[in-house]
Short mmCIF file of C-alpha atoms in Angstrom, two decimals:
data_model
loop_
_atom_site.label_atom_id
_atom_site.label_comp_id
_atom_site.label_asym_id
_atom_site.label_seq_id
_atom_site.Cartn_x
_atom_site.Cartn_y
_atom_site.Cartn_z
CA UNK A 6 -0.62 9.47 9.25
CA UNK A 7 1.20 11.93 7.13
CA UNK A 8 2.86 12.71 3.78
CA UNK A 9 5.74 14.80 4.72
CA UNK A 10 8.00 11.48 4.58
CA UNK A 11 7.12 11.11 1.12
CA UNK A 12 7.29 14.28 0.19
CA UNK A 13 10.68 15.34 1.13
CA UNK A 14 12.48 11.69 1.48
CA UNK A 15 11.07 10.12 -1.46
CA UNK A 16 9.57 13.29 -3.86
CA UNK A 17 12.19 15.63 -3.97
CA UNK A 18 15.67 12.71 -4.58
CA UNK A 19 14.03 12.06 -7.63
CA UNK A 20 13.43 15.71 -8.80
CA UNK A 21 16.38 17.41 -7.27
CA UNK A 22 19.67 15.22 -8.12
CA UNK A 23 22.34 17.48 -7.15
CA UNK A 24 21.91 18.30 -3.04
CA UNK A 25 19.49 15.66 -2.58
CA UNK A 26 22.21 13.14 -4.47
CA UNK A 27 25.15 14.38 -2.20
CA UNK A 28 23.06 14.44 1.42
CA UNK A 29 22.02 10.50 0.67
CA UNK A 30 25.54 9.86 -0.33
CA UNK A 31 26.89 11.88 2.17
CA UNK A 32 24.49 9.68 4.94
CA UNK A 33 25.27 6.47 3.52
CA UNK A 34 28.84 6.57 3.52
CA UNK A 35 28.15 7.78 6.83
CA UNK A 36 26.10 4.65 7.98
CA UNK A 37 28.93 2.34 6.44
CA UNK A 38 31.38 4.16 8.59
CA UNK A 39 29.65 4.37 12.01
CA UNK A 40 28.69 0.20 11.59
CA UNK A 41 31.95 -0.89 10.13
CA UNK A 42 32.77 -2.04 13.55
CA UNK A 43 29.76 -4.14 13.80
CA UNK A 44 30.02 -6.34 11.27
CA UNK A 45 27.49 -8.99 12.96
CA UNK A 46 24.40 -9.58 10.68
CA UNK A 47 21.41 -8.05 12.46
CA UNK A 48 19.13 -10.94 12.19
CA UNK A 49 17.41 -10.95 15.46
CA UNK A 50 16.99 -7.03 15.75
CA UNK A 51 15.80 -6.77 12.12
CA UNK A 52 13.38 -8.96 10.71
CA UNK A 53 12.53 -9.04 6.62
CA UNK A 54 9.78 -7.44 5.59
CA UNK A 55 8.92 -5.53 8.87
CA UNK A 56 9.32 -1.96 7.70
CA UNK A 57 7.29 0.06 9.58
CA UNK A 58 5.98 4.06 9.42
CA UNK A 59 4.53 6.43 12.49
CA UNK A 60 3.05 9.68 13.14
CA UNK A 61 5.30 11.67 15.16
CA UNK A 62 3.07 14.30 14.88
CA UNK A 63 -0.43 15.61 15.58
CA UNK A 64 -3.56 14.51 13.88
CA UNK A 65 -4.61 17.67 13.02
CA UNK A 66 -0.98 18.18 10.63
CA UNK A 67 -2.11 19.49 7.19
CA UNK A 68 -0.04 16.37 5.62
CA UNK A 69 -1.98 13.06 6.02
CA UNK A 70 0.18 10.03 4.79
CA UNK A 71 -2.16 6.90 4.64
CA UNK A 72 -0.24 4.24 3.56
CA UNK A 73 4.08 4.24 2.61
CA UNK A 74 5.51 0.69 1.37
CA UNK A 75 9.25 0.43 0.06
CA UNK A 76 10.60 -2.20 -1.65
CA UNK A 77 12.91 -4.53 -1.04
CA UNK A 78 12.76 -5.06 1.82
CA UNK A 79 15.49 -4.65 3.46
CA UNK A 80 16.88 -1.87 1.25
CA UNK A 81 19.98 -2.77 -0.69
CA UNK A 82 22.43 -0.27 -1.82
CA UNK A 83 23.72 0.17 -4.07
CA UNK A 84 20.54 -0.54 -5.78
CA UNK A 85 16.72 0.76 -6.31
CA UNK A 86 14.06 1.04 -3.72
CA UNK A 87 10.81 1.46 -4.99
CA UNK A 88 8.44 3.22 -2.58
CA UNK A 89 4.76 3.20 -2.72
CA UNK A 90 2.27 5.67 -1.12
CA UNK A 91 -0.42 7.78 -0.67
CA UNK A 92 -2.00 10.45 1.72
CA UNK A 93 -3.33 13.96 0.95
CA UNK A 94 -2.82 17.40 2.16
CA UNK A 95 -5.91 19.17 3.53
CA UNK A 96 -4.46 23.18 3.11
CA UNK A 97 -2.09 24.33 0.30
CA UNK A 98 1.44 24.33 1.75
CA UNK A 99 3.37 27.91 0.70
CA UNK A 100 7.19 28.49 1.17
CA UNK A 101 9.63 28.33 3.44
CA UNK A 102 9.01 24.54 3.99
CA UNK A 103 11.53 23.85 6.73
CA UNK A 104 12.81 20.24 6.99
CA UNK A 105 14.51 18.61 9.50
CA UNK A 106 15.63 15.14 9.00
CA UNK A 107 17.74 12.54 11.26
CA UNK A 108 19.05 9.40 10.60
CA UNK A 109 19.76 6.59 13.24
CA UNK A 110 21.19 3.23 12.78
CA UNK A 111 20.18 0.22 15.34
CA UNK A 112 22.94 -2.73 16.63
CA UNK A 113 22.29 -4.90 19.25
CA UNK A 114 19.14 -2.97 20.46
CA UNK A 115 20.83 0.54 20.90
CA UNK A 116 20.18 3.41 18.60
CA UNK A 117 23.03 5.91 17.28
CA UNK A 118 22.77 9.43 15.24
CA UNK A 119 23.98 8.86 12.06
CA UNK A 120 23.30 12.30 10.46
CA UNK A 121 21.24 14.83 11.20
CA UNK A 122 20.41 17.50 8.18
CA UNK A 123 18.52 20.75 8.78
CA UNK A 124 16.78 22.82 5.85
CA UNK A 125 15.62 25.52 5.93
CA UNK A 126 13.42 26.09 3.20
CA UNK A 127 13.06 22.89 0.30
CA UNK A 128 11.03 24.98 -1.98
CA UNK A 129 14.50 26.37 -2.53
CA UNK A 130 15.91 23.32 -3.92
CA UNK A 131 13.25 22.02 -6.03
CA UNK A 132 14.07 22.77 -9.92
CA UNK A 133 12.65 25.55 -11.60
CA UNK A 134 11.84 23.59 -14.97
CA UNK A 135 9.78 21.19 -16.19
CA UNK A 136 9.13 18.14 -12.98
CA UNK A 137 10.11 15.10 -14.13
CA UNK A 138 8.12 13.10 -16.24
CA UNK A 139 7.68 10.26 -13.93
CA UNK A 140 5.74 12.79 -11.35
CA UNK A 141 3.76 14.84 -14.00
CA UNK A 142 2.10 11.40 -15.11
CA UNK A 143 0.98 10.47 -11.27
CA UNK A 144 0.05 14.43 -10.90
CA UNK A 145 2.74 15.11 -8.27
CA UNK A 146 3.74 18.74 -7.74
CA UNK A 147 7.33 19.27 -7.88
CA UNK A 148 7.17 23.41 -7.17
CA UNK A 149 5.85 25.18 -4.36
CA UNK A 150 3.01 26.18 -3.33
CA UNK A 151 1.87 22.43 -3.03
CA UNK A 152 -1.62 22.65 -3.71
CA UNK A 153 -4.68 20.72 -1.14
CA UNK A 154 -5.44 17.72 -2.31
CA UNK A 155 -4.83 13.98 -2.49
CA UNK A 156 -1.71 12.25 -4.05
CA UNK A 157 -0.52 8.48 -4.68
CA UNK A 158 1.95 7.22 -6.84
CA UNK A 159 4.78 4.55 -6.67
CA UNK A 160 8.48 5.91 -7.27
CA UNK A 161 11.38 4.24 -7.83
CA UNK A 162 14.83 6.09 -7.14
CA UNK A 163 18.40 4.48 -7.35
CA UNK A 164 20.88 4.35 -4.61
CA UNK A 165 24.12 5.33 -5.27
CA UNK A 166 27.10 2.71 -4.40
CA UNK A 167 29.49 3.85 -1.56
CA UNK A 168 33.32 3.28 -0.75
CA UNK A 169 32.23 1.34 2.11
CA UNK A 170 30.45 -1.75 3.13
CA UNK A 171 27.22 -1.51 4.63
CA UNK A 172 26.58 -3.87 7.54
CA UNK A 173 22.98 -5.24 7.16
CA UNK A 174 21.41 -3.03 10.29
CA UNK A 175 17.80 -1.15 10.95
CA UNK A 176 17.51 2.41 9.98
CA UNK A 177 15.19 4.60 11.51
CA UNK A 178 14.69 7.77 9.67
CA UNK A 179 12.58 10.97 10.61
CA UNK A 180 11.52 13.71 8.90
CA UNK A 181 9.42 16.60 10.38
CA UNK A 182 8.20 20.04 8.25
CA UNK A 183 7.25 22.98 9.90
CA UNK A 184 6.22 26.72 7.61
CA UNK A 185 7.15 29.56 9.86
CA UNK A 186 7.33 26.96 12.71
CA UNK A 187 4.17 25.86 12.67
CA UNK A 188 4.33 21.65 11.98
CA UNK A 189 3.05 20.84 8.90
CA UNK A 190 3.47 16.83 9.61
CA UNK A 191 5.98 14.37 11.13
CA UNK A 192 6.75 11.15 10.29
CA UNK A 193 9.30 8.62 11.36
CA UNK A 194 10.43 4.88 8.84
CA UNK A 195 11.91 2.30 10.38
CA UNK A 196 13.44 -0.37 7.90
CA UNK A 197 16.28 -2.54 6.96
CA UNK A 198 19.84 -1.88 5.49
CA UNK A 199 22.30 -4.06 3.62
CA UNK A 200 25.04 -3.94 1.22
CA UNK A 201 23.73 -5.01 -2.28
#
């Protein structure tokens, strides 16, 4: 299992408010949109407390995620998730960090694109400062290079509120790195969705 999920989906919104803050927006008010004709609670499809992570990668990936929890579950927005993890990376990982990250909702069984966000380098958009104080204490890089080693911590990062209503649904969210395409790790989160 890998860390890339943590590292770019949970790591990075709480360092780098600006983009970061405008693609979840941007994906949320997207989700609202896309299920706003399927207003049907998702009660059979999507069972509390059954978040779920996968590889989608290879074993030999230099990012090894262990464990990933988030909390609540299902997610409520707006709101805070807090999400739990740990894993470790077994080479140090140098820019460009490529990301590619896709979004898909669940109704009645059937899976839709909600938003699909290319990057192609996050070292980029990581702050040139200070990292915030929350991921100096649990020894979290926030600059590139990211150096070998092993990393745990529990974050908690607020959702923003959006124009539209959120139908409670399953969200399945992937997130792959590469570094000059070679995969660095892959990782896909399945979880619940629901308007706070």
């Amino acid at each position: 299992m890998k860390i890339s999920a943590c590292l770019l989906v949970v790591i990075l919104p709480v360092c780098c408010y600006g983009h970061w803050k405008e693609l979840l927006d941007e994906t949320l008010t997207t989700l609202a949109e896309r299920l706003e004709d399927a207003q049907m609670i998702d009660d059979i499809l999507y069972k509390q407390g059954k978040s779920t992570f996968e590889n989608c990668g290879s074993s030999s990936d230099p990012i090894d995620l262990v464990s990933l929890s988030v909390q609540p579950d299902p997610i409520k927005v707006p709101g805070n998730i807090t999400v739990s993890f740990s894993g470790k990376l077994s080479t140090d990982i140098t820019s460009p960090i490529a990301a590619s990250i896709v979004v898909k909702a669940e109704k009645f069984g059937i899976r839709f694109k909600v938003s699909s966000q290319k990057i192609p380098d996050v070292c980029s958009m990581l702050p040139s400062g200070s990292c915030p104080p929350v991921l100096v204490k649990a020894g979290i890089p926030c600059h590139c290079p990211f150096k070998a080693g092993s990393y745990s911590s529990s974050l908690t990062i607020a959702l923003p509120a959006v124009k539209k209503h959120i139908p409670s649904t399953t969200v399945w969210i992937q997130v792959k790195l590469t570094h000059n395409d070679k995969e660095l790790g892959c990782y896909s989160l399945t979880t619940g969705i629901t308007s706070g």
